[in-house]
């Protein structure tokens, strides 16, 4: 059983590394293309990199808050809505399919 868990962890790590490589390749392509057109994206890229962790943390709180439009209060709703989270995941994947987008679901469910 421990071997199976280790194998799953190794596979997940390999997938994450592949996704990171794909993201880096796409990032480099976008920056190079913009540069050839005379645009400098360095400020945008820096702002993007700074904003993503803030956004991802907010997403975790929104899910823990069961997508209720209210201040996050873990004593009221703390991941007590797995159906809503599953519905959100389904919507995320649906948008990926519509846009032919390879963005991996980042929340580990």
mmCIF file with all atom_site columns, N, CA and C in Angstrom, residues 3-68:
data_model
loop_
_atom_site.group_PDB
_atom_site.id
_atom_site.type_symbol
_atom_site.label_atom_id
_atom_site.label_alt_id
_atom_site.label_comp_id
_atom_site.label_asym_id
_atom_site.label_entity_id
_atom_site.label_seq_id
_atom_site.pdbx_PDB_ins_code
_atom_site.Cartn_x
_atom_site.Cartn_y
_atom_site.Cartn_z
_atom_site.occupancy
_atom_site.B_iso_or_equiv
_atom_site.pdbx_formal_charge
_atom_site.auth_seq_id
_atom_site.auth_comp_id
_atom_site.auth_asym_id
_atom_site.auth_atom_id
_atom_site.pdbx_PDB_model_num
ATOM 1   N N  . UNK A 1 3  ? 3.848   1.512  -1.253  1.00 0.00 ? 3  UNK A N  1
ATOM 2   C CA . UNK A 1 3  ? 4.434   1.638  -2.585  1.00 0.00 ? 3  UNK A CA 1
ATOM 3   C C  . UNK A 1 3  ? 3.456   2.291  -3.544  1.00 0.00 ? 3  UNK A C  1
ATOM 4   N N  . UNK A 1 4  ? 2.196   1.881  -3.453  1.00 0.00 ? 4  UNK A N  1
ATOM 5   C CA . UNK A 1 4  ? 1.178   2.451  -4.332  1.00 0.00 ? 4  UNK A CA 1
ATOM 6   C C  . UNK A 1 4  ? 1.044   3.954  -4.087  1.00 0.00 ? 4  UNK A C  1
ATOM 7   N N  . UNK A 1 5  ? 1.055   4.362  -2.818  1.00 0.00 ? 5  UNK A N  1
ATOM 8   C CA . UNK A 1 5  ? 0.965   5.787  -2.493  1.00 0.00 ? 5  UNK A CA 1
ATOM 9   C C  . UNK A 1 5  ? 2.182   6.543  -3.016  1.00 0.00 ? 5  UNK A C  1
ATOM 10  N N  . UNK A 1 6  ? 3.357   5.949  -2.871  1.00 0.00 ? 6  UNK A N  1
ATOM 11  C CA . UNK A 1 6  ? 4.582   6.581  -3.360  1.00 0.00 ? 6  UNK A CA 1
ATOM 12  C C  . UNK A 1 6  ? 4.543   6.732  -4.877  1.00 0.00 ? 6  UNK A C  1
ATOM 13  N N  . UNK A 1 7  ? 4.044   5.709  -5.561  1.00 0.00 ? 7  UNK A N  1
ATOM 14  C CA . UNK A 1 7  ? 3.938   5.769  -7.021  1.00 0.00 ? 7  UNK A CA 1
ATOM 15  C C  . UNK A 1 7  ? 2.977   6.862  -7.450  1.00 0.00 ? 7  UNK A C  1
ATOM 16  N N  . UNK A 1 8  ? 1.865   6.997  -6.748  1.00 0.00 ? 8  UNK A N  1
ATOM 17  C CA . UNK A 1 8  ? 0.893   8.046  -7.070  1.00 0.00 ? 8  UNK A CA 1
ATOM 18  C C  . UNK A 1 8  ? 1.525   9.416  -6.855  1.00 0.00 ? 8  UNK A C  1
ATOM 19  N N  . UNK A 1 9  ? 2.239   9.567  -5.746  1.00 0.00 ? 9  UNK A N  1
ATOM 20  C CA . UNK A 1 9  ? 2.904   10.842 -5.466  1.00 0.00 ? 9  UNK A CA 1
ATOM 21  C C  . UNK A 1 9  ? 3.933   11.168 -6.542  1.00 0.00 ? 9  UNK A C  1
ATOM 22  N N  . UNK A 1 10 ? 4.701   10.167 -6.968  1.00 0.00 ? 10 UNK A N  1
ATOM 23  C CA . UNK A 1 10 ? 5.703   10.380 -8.015  1.00 0.00 ? 10 UNK A CA 1
ATOM 24  C C  . UNK A 1 10 ? 5.044   10.781 -9.324  1.00 0.00 ? 10 UNK A C  1
ATOM 25  N N  . UNK A 1 11 ? 3.928   10.127 -9.664  1.00 0.00 ? 11 UNK A N  1
ATOM 26  C CA . UNK A 1 11 ? 3.208   10.463 -10.892 1.00 0.00 ? 11 UNK A CA 1
ATOM 27  C C  . UNK A 1 11 ? 2.677   11.890 -10.830 1.00 0.00 ? 11 UNK A C  1
ATOM 28  N N  . UNK A 1 12 ? 2.138   12.277 -9.666  1.00 0.00 ? 12 UNK A N  1
ATOM 29  C CA . UNK A 1 12 ? 1.626   13.637 -9.506  1.00 0.00 ? 12 UNK A CA 1
ATOM 30  C C  . UNK A 1 12 ? 2.740   14.663 -9.645  1.00 0.00 ? 12 UNK A C  1
ATOM 31  N N  . UNK A 1 13 ? 3.910   14.359 -9.066  1.00 0.00 ? 13 UNK A N  1
ATOM 32  C CA . UNK A 1 13 ? 5.043   15.274 -9.175  1.00 0.00 ? 13 UNK A CA 1
ATOM 33  C C  . UNK A 1 13 ? 5.492   15.403 -10.621 1.00 0.00 ? 13 UNK A C  1
ATOM 34  N N  . UNK A 1 14 ? 5.520   14.287 -11.349 1.00 0.00 ? 14 UNK A N  1
ATOM 35  C CA . UNK A 1 14 ? 5.909   14.320 -12.762 1.00 0.00 ? 14 UNK A CA 1
ATOM 36  C C  . UNK A 1 14 ? 4.915   15.148 -13.573 1.00 0.00 ? 14 UNK A C  1
ATOM 37  N N  . UNK A 1 15 ? 3.620   14.990 -13.299 1.00 0.00 ? 15 UNK A N  1
ATOM 38  C CA . UNK A 1 15 ? 2.606   15.771 -14.004 1.00 0.00 ? 15 UNK A CA 1
ATOM 39  C C  . UNK A 1 15 ? 2.766   17.257 -13.720 1.00 0.00 ? 15 UNK A C  1
ATOM 40  N N  . UNK A 1 16 ? 3.034   17.598 -12.464 1.00 0.00 ? 16 UNK A N  1
ATOM 41  C CA . UNK A 1 16 ? 3.234   19.003 -12.104 1.00 0.00 ? 16 UNK A CA 1
ATOM 42  C C  . UNK A 1 16 ? 4.447   19.583 -12.817 1.00 0.00 ? 16 UNK A C  1
ATOM 43  N N  . UNK A 1 17 ? 5.518   18.805 -12.905 1.00 0.00 ? 17 UNK A N  1
ATOM 44  C CA . UNK A 1 17 ? 6.721   19.267 -13.599 1.00 0.00 ? 17 UNK A CA 1
ATOM 45  C C  . UNK A 1 17 ? 6.435   19.488 -15.085 1.00 0.00 ? 17 UNK A C  1
ATOM 46  N N  . UNK A 1 18 ? 5.680   18.574 -15.698 1.00 0.00 ? 18 UNK A N  1
ATOM 47  C CA . UNK A 1 18 ? 5.331   18.717 -17.113 1.00 0.00 ? 18 UNK A CA 1
ATOM 48  C C  . UNK A 1 18 ? 4.473   19.958 -17.331 1.00 0.00 ? 18 UNK A C  1
ATOM 49  N N  . UNK A 1 19 ? 3.500   20.182 -16.438 1.00 0.00 ? 19 UNK A N  1
ATOM 50  C CA . UNK A 1 19 ? 2.645   21.361 -16.555 1.00 0.00 ? 19 UNK A CA 1
ATOM 51  C C  . UNK A 1 19 ? 3.472   22.632 -16.413 1.00 0.00 ? 19 UNK A C  1
ATOM 52  N N  . UNK A 1 20 ? 4.425   22.640 -15.483 1.00 0.00 ? 20 UNK A N  1
ATOM 53  C CA . UNK A 1 20 ? 5.276   23.810 -15.288 1.00 0.00 ? 20 UNK A CA 1
ATOM 54  C C  . UNK A 1 20 ? 6.123   24.065 -16.530 1.00 0.00 ? 20 UNK A C  1
ATOM 55  N N  . UNK A 1 21 ? 6.637   22.993 -17.137 1.00 0.00 ? 21 UNK A N  1
ATOM 56  C CA . UNK A 1 21 ? 7.433   23.147 -18.361 1.00 0.00 ? 21 UNK A CA 1
ATOM 57  C C  . UNK A 1 21 ? 6.574   23.709 -19.495 1.00 0.00 ? 21 UNK A C  1
ATOM 58  N N  . UNK A 1 22 ? 5.339   23.218 -19.623 1.00 0.00 ? 22 UNK A N  1
ATOM 59  C CA . UNK A 1 22 ? 4.445   23.730 -20.662 1.00 0.00 ? 22 UNK A CA 1
ATOM 60  C C  . UNK A 1 22 ? 4.132   25.199 -20.428 1.00 0.00 ? 22 UNK A C  1
ATOM 61  N N  . UNK A 1 23 ? 3.875   25.549 -19.167 1.00 0.00 ? 23 UNK A N  1
ATOM 62  C CA . UNK A 1 23 ? 3.573   26.936 -18.838 1.00 0.00 ? 23 UNK A CA 1
ATOM 63  C C  . UNK A 1 23 ? 4.765   27.835 -19.137 1.00 0.00 ? 23 UNK A C  1
ATOM 64  N N  . UNK A 1 24 ? 5.973   27.383 -18.780 1.00 0.00 ? 24 UNK A N  1
ATOM 65  C CA . UNK A 1 24 ? 7.176   28.163 -19.053 1.00 0.00 ? 24 UNK A CA 1
ATOM 66  C C  . UNK A 1 24 ? 7.385   28.342 -20.554 1.00 0.00 ? 24 UNK A C  1
ATOM 67  N N  . UNK A 1 25 ? 7.117   27.283 -21.325 1.00 0.00 ? 25 UNK A N  1
ATOM 68  C CA . UNK A 1 25 ? 7.278   27.367 -22.777 1.00 0.00 ? 25 UNK A CA 1
ATOM 69  C C  . UNK A 1 25 ? 6.296   28.365 -23.370 1.00 0.00 ? 25 UNK A C  1
ATOM 70  N N  . UNK A 1 26 ? 5.057   28.315 -22.914 1.00 0.00 ? 26 UNK A N  1
ATOM 71  C CA . UNK A 1 26 ? 4.045   29.251 -23.408 1.00 0.00 ? 26 UNK A CA 1
ATOM 72  C C  . UNK A 1 26 ? 4.386   30.675 -23.004 1.00 0.00 ? 26 UNK A C  1
ATOM 73  N N  . UNK A 1 27 ? 4.836   30.840 -21.774 1.00 0.00 ? 27 UNK A N  1
ATOM 74  C CA . UNK A 1 27 ? 5.223   32.171 -21.283 1.00 0.00 ? 27 UNK A CA 1
ATOM 75  C C  . UNK A 1 27 ? 6.335   32.744 -22.161 1.00 0.00 ? 27 UNK A C  1
ATOM 76  N N  . UNK A 1 28 ? 7.348   31.926 -22.416 1.00 0.00 ? 28 UNK A N  1
ATOM 77  C CA . UNK A 1 28 ? 8.461   32.381 -23.243 1.00 0.00 ? 28 UNK A CA 1
ATOM 78  C C  . UNK A 1 28 ? 8.015   32.744 -24.648 1.00 0.00 ? 28 UNK A C  1
ATOM 79  N N  . UNK A 1 29 ? 7.101   31.953 -25.204 1.00 0.00 ? 29 UNK A N  1
ATOM 80  C CA . UNK A 1 29 ? 6.589   32.228 -26.546 1.00 0.00 ? 29 UNK A CA 1
ATOM 81  C C  . UNK A 1 29 ? 5.834   33.550 -26.588 1.00 0.00 ? 29 UNK A C  1
ATOM 82  N N  . UNK A 1 30 ? 4.982   33.785 -25.599 1.00 0.00 ? 30 UNK A N  1
ATOM 83  C CA . UNK A 1 30 ? 4.218   35.038 -25.553 1.00 0.00 ? 30 UNK A CA 1
ATOM 84  C C  . UNK A 1 30 ? 5.153   36.233 -25.403 1.00 0.00 ? 30 UNK A C  1
ATOM 85  N N  . UNK A 1 31 ? 6.114   36.139 -24.507 1.00 0.00 ? 31 UNK A N  1
ATOM 86  C CA . UNK A 1 31 ? 7.052   37.250 -24.289 1.00 0.00 ? 31 UNK A CA 1
ATOM 87  C C  . UNK A 1 31 ? 7.869   37.514 -25.548 1.00 0.00 ? 31 UNK A C  1
ATOM 88  N N  . UNK A 1 32 ? 8.360   36.452 -26.181 1.00 0.00 ? 32 UNK A N  1
ATOM 89  C CA . UNK A 1 32 ? 9.164   36.615 -27.399 1.00 0.00 ? 32 UNK A CA 1
ATOM 90  C C  . UNK A 1 32 ? 8.336   37.218 -28.527 1.00 0.00 ? 32 UNK A C  1
ATOM 91  N N  . UNK A 1 33 ? 7.105   36.774 -28.683 1.00 0.00 ? 33 UNK A N  1
ATOM 92  C CA . UNK A 1 33 ? 6.238   37.299 -29.738 1.00 0.00 ? 33 UNK A CA 1
ATOM 93  C C  . UNK A 1 33 ? 5.946   38.775 -29.505 1.00 0.00 ? 33 UNK A C  1
ATOM 94  N N  . UNK A 1 34 ? 5.647   39.139 -28.262 1.00 0.00 ? 34 UNK A N  1
ATOM 95  C CA . UNK A 1 34 ? 5.382   40.547 -27.948 1.00 0.00 ? 34 UNK A CA 1
ATOM 96  C C  . UNK A 1 34 ? 6.632   41.388 -28.183 1.00 0.00 ? 34 UNK A C  1
ATOM 97  N N  . UNK A 1 35 ? 7.774   40.860 -27.806 1.00 0.00 ? 35 UNK A N  1
ATOM 98  C CA . UNK A 1 35 ? 9.032   41.583 -27.980 1.00 0.00 ? 35 UNK A CA 1
ATOM 99  C C  . UNK A 1 35 ? 9.315   41.849 -29.459 1.00 0.00 ? 35 UNK A C  1
ATOM 100 N N  . UNK A 1 36 ? 9.057   40.851 -30.306 1.00 0.00 ? 36 UNK A N  1
ATOM 101 C CA . UNK A 1 36 ? 9.261   41.046 -31.743 1.00 0.00 ? 36 UNK A CA 1
ATOM 102 C C  . UNK A 1 36 ? 8.336   42.136 -32.289 1.00 0.00 ? 36 UNK A C  1
ATOM 103 N N  . UNK A 1 37 ? 7.202   42.308 -31.636 1.00 0.00 ? 37 UNK A N  1
ATOM 104 C CA . UNK A 1 37 ? 6.264   43.354 -32.054 1.00 0.00 ? 37 UNK A CA 1
ATOM 105 C C  . UNK A 1 37 ? 6.557   44.694 -31.403 1.00 0.00 ? 37 UNK A C  1
ATOM 106 N N  . UNK A 1 38 ? 7.629   44.763 -30.625 1.00 0.00 ? 38 UNK A N  1
ATOM 107 C CA . UNK A 1 38 ? 8.016   46.027 -30.002 1.00 0.00 ? 38 UNK A CA 1
ATOM 108 C C  . UNK A 1 38 ? 7.378   46.271 -28.639 1.00 0.00 ? 38 UNK A C  1
ATOM 109 N N  . UNK A 1 39 ? 6.802   45.237 -28.035 1.00 0.00 ? 39 UNK A N  1
ATOM 110 C CA . UNK A 1 39 ? 6.148   45.398 -26.735 1.00 0.00 ? 39 UNK A CA 1
ATOM 111 C C  . UNK A 1 39 ? 6.995   44.764 -25.638 1.00 0.00 ? 39 UNK A C  1
ATOM 112 N N  . UNK A 1 40 ? 7.065   45.445 -24.513 1.00 0.00 ? 40 UNK A N  1
ATOM 113 C CA . UNK A 1 40 ? 7.790   44.938 -23.350 1.00 0.00 ? 40 UNK A CA 1
ATOM 114 C C  . UNK A 1 40 ? 6.752   44.481 -22.318 1.00 0.00 ? 40 UNK A C  1
ATOM 115 N N  . UNK A 1 41 ? 6.705   43.186 -22.052 1.00 0.00 ? 41 UNK A N  1
ATOM 116 C CA . UNK A 1 41 ? 5.722   42.639 -21.129 1.00 0.00 ? 41 UNK A CA 1
ATOM 117 C C  . UNK A 1 41 ? 6.263   42.434 -19.712 1.00 0.00 ? 41 UNK A C  1
ATOM 118 N N  . UNK A 1 42 ? 7.459   42.914 -19.428 1.00 0.00 ? 42 UNK A N  1
ATOM 119 C CA . UNK A 1 42 ? 8.080   42.608 -18.137 1.00 0.00 ? 42 UNK A CA 1
ATOM 120 C C  . UNK A 1 42 ? 7.232   43.101 -16.959 1.00 0.00 ? 42 UNK A C  1
ATOM 121 N N  . UNK A 1 43 ? 6.671   44.304 -17.031 1.00 0.00 ? 43 UNK A N  1
ATOM 122 C CA . UNK A 1 43 ? 5.835   44.812 -15.929 1.00 0.00 ? 43 UNK A CA 1
ATOM 123 C C  . UNK A 1 43 ? 4.572   43.967 -15.781 1.00 0.00 ? 43 UNK A C  1
ATOM 124 N N  . UNK A 1 44 ? 3.971   43.582 -16.916 1.00 0.00 ? 44 UNK A N  1
ATOM 125 C CA . UNK A 1 44 ? 2.770   42.746 -16.869 1.00 0.00 ? 44 UNK A CA 1
ATOM 126 C C  . UNK A 1 44 ? 3.083   41.384 -16.260 1.00 0.00 ? 44 UNK A C  1
ATOM 127 N N  . UNK A 1 45 ? 4.178   40.776 -16.700 1.00 0.00 ? 45 UNK A N  1
ATOM 128 C CA . UNK A 1 45 ? 4.549   39.453 -16.206 1.00 0.00 ? 45 UNK A CA 1
ATOM 129 C C  . UNK A 1 45 ? 4.808   39.509 -14.706 1.00 0.00 ? 45 UNK A C  1
ATOM 130 N N  . UNK A 1 46 ? 5.487   40.546 -14.249 1.00 0.00 ? 46 UNK A N  1
ATOM 131 C CA . UNK A 1 46 ? 5.757   40.685 -12.816 1.00 0.00 ? 46 UNK A CA 1
ATOM 132 C C  . UNK A 1 46 ? 4.451   40.860 -12.038 1.00 0.00 ? 46 UNK A C  1
ATOM 133 N N  . UNK A 1 47 ? 3.546   41.698 -12.534 1.00 0.00 ? 47 UNK A N  1
ATOM 134 C CA . UNK A 1 47 ? 2.255   41.901 -11.858 1.00 0.00 ? 47 UNK A CA 1
ATOM 135 C C  . UNK A 1 47 ? 1.444   40.603 -11.838 1.00 0.00 ? 47 UNK A C  1
ATOM 136 N N  . UNK A 1 48 ? 1.467   39.874 -12.949 1.00 0.00 ? 48 UNK A N  1
ATOM 137 C CA . UNK A 1 48 ? 0.759   38.593 -13.043 1.00 0.00 ? 48 UNK A CA 1
ATOM 138 C C  . UNK A 1 48 ? 1.313   37.616 -12.005 1.00 0.00 ? 48 UNK A C  1
ATOM 139 N N  . UNK A 1 49 ? 2.631   37.486 -11.956 1.00 0.00 ? 49 UNK A N  1
ATOM 140 C CA . UNK A 1 49 ? 3.256   36.562 -11.006 1.00 0.00 ? 49 UNK A CA 1
ATOM 141 C C  . UNK A 1 49 ? 2.950   36.934 -9.558  1.00 0.00 ? 49 UNK A C  1
ATOM 142 N N  . UNK A 1 50 ? 2.849   38.219 -9.274  1.00 0.00 ? 50 UNK A N  1
ATOM 143 C CA . UNK A 1 50 ? 2.532   38.661 -7.914  1.00 0.00 ? 50 UNK A CA 1
ATOM 144 C C  . UNK A 1 50 ? 1.058   38.443 -7.574  1.00 0.00 ? 50 UNK A C  1
ATOM 145 N N  . UNK A 1 51 ? 0.175   38.516 -8.571  1.00 0.00 ? 51 UNK A N  1
ATOM 146 C CA . UNK A 1 51 ? -1.266  38.426 -8.321  1.00 0.00 ? 51 UNK A CA 1
ATOM 147 C C  . UNK A 1 51 ? -1.765  36.992 -8.175  1.00 0.00 ? 51 UNK A C  1
ATOM 148 N N  . UNK A 1 52 ? -1.168  36.066 -8.872  1.00 0.00 ? 52 UNK A N  1
ATOM 149 C CA . UNK A 1 52 ? -1.687  34.697 -8.872  1.00 0.00 ? 52 UNK A CA 1
ATOM 150 C C  . UNK A 1 52 ? -1.762  34.082 -7.474  1.00 0.00 ? 52 UNK A C  1
ATOM 151 N N  . UNK A 1 53 ? -0.717  34.166 -6.646  1.00 0.00 ? 53 UNK A N  1
ATOM 152 C CA . UNK A 1 53 ? -0.857  33.572 -5.304  1.00 0.00 ? 53 UNK A CA 1
ATOM 153 C C  . UNK A 1 53 ? -1.995  34.203 -4.503  1.00 0.00 ? 53 UNK A C  1
ATOM 154 N N  . UNK A 1 54 ? -2.197  35.498 -4.633  1.00 0.00 ? 54 UNK A N  1
ATOM 155 C CA . UNK A 1 54 ? -3.294  36.155 -3.923  1.00 0.00 ? 54 UNK A CA 1
ATOM 156 C C  . UNK A 1 54 ? -4.634  35.615 -4.400  1.00 0.00 ? 54 UNK A C  1
ATOM 157 N N  . UNK A 1 55 ? -4.756  35.448 -5.706  1.00 0.00 ? 55 UNK A N  1
ATOM 158 C CA . UNK A 1 55 ? -5.995  34.951 -6.287  1.00 0.00 ? 55 UNK A CA 1
ATOM 159 C C  . UNK A 1 55 ? -6.255  33.517 -5.865  1.00 0.00 ? 55 UNK A C  1
ATOM 160 N N  . UNK A 1 56 ? -5.231  32.687 -5.882  1.00 0.00 ? 56 UNK A N  1
ATOM 161 C CA . UNK A 1 56 ? -5.416  31.283 -5.526  1.00 0.00 ? 56 UNK A CA 1
ATOM 162 C C  . UNK A 1 56 ? -5.836  31.149 -4.068  1.00 0.00 ? 56 UNK A C  1
ATOM 163 N N  . UNK A 1 57 ? -5.256  31.932 -3.183  1.00 0.00 ? 57 UNK A N  1
ATOM 164 C CA . UNK A 1 57 ? -5.656  31.887 -1.775  1.00 0.00 ? 57 UNK A CA 1
ATOM 165 C C  . UNK A 1 57 ? -7.115  32.320 -1.619  1.00 0.00 ? 57 UNK A C  1
ATOM 166 N N  . UNK A 1 58 ? -7.510  33.314 -2.365  1.00 0.00 ? 58 UNK A N  1
ATOM 167 C CA . UNK A 1 58 ? -8.904  33.751 -2.327  1.00 0.00 ? 58 UNK A CA 1
ATOM 168 C C  . UNK A 1 58 ? -9.825  32.634 -2.811  1.00 0.00 ? 58 UNK A C  1
ATOM 169 N N  . UNK A 1 59 ? -9.420  31.905 -3.844  1.00 0.00 ? 59 UNK A N  1
ATOM 170 C CA . UNK A 1 59 ? -10.230 30.791 -4.349  1.00 0.00 ? 59 UNK A CA 1
ATOM 171 C C  . UNK A 1 59 ? -10.435 29.737 -3.275  1.00 0.00 ? 59 UNK A C  1
ATOM 172 N N  . UNK A 1 60 ? -9.381  29.429 -2.517  1.00 0.00 ? 60 UNK A N  1
ATOM 173 C CA . UNK A 1 60 ? -9.530  28.438 -1.436  1.00 0.00 ? 60 UNK A CA 1
ATOM 174 C C  . UNK A 1 60 ? -10.558 28.926 -0.418  1.00 0.00 ? 60 UNK A C  1
ATOM 175 N N  . UNK A 1 61 ? -10.514 30.210 -0.069  1.00 0.00 ? 61 UNK A N  1
ATOM 176 C CA . UNK A 1 61 ? -11.469 30.741 0.899   1.00 0.00 ? 61 UNK A CA 1
ATOM 177 C C  . UNK A 1 61 ? -12.890 30.725 0.346   1.00 0.00 ? 61 UNK A C  1
ATOM 178 N N  . UNK A 1 62 ? -13.042 31.058 -0.925  1.00 0.00 ? 62 UNK A N  1
ATOM 179 C CA . UNK A 1 62 ? -14.371 31.050 -1.540  1.00 0.00 ? 62 UNK A CA 1
ATOM 180 C C  . UNK A 1 62 ? -14.945 29.633 -1.526  1.00 0.00 ? 62 UNK A C  1
ATOM 181 N N  . UNK A 1 63 ? -14.133 28.647 -1.839  1.00 0.00 ? 63 UNK A N  1
ATOM 182 C CA . UNK A 1 63 ? -14.613 27.261 -1.800  1.00 0.00 ? 63 UNK A CA 1
ATOM 183 C C  . UNK A 1 63 ? -14.948 26.854 -0.365  1.00 0.00 ? 63 UNK A C  1
ATOM 184 N N  . UNK A 1 64 ? -14.081 27.208 0.582   1.00 0.00 ? 64 UNK A N  1
ATOM 185 C CA . UNK A 1 64 ? -14.356 26.869 1.981   1.00 0.00 ? 64 UNK A CA 1
ATOM 186 C C  . UNK A 1 64 ? -15.617 27.581 2.468   1.00 0.00 ? 64 UNK A C  1
ATOM 187 N N  . UNK A 1 65 ? -15.913 28.722 1.882   1.00 0.00 ? 65 UNK A N  1
ATOM 188 C CA . UNK A 1 65 ? -17.110 29.498 2.243   1.00 0.00 ? 65 UNK A CA 1
ATOM 189 C C  . UNK A 1 65 ? -18.331 29.037 1.443   1.00 0.00 ? 65 UNK A C  1
ATOM 190 N N  . UNK A 1 66 ? -18.187 27.952 0.707   1.00 0.00 ? 66 UNK A N  1
ATOM 191 C CA . UNK A 1 66 ? -19.287 27.345 -0.054  1.00 0.00 ? 66 UNK A CA 1
ATOM 192 C C  . UNK A 1 66 ? -19.870 28.280 -1.105  1.00 0.00 ? 66 UNK A C  1
ATOM 193 N N  . UNK A 1 67 ? -19.033 29.143 -1.663  1.00 0.00 ? 67 UNK A N  1
ATOM 194 C CA . UNK A 1 67 ? -19.420 30.039 -2.745  1.00 0.00 ? 67 UNK A CA 1
ATOM 195 C C  . UNK A 1 67 ? -20.520 31.020 -2.341  1.00 0.00 ? 67 UNK A C  1
ATOM 196 N N  . UNK A 1 68 ? -20.687 31.224 -1.035  1.00 0.00 ? 68 UNK A N  1
ATOM 197 C CA . UNK A 1 68 ? -21.667 32.193 -0.544  1.00 0.00 ? 68 UNK A CA 1
ATOM 198 C C  . UNK A 1 68 ? -21.037 33.570 -0.635  1.00 0.00 ? 68 UNK A C  1
#
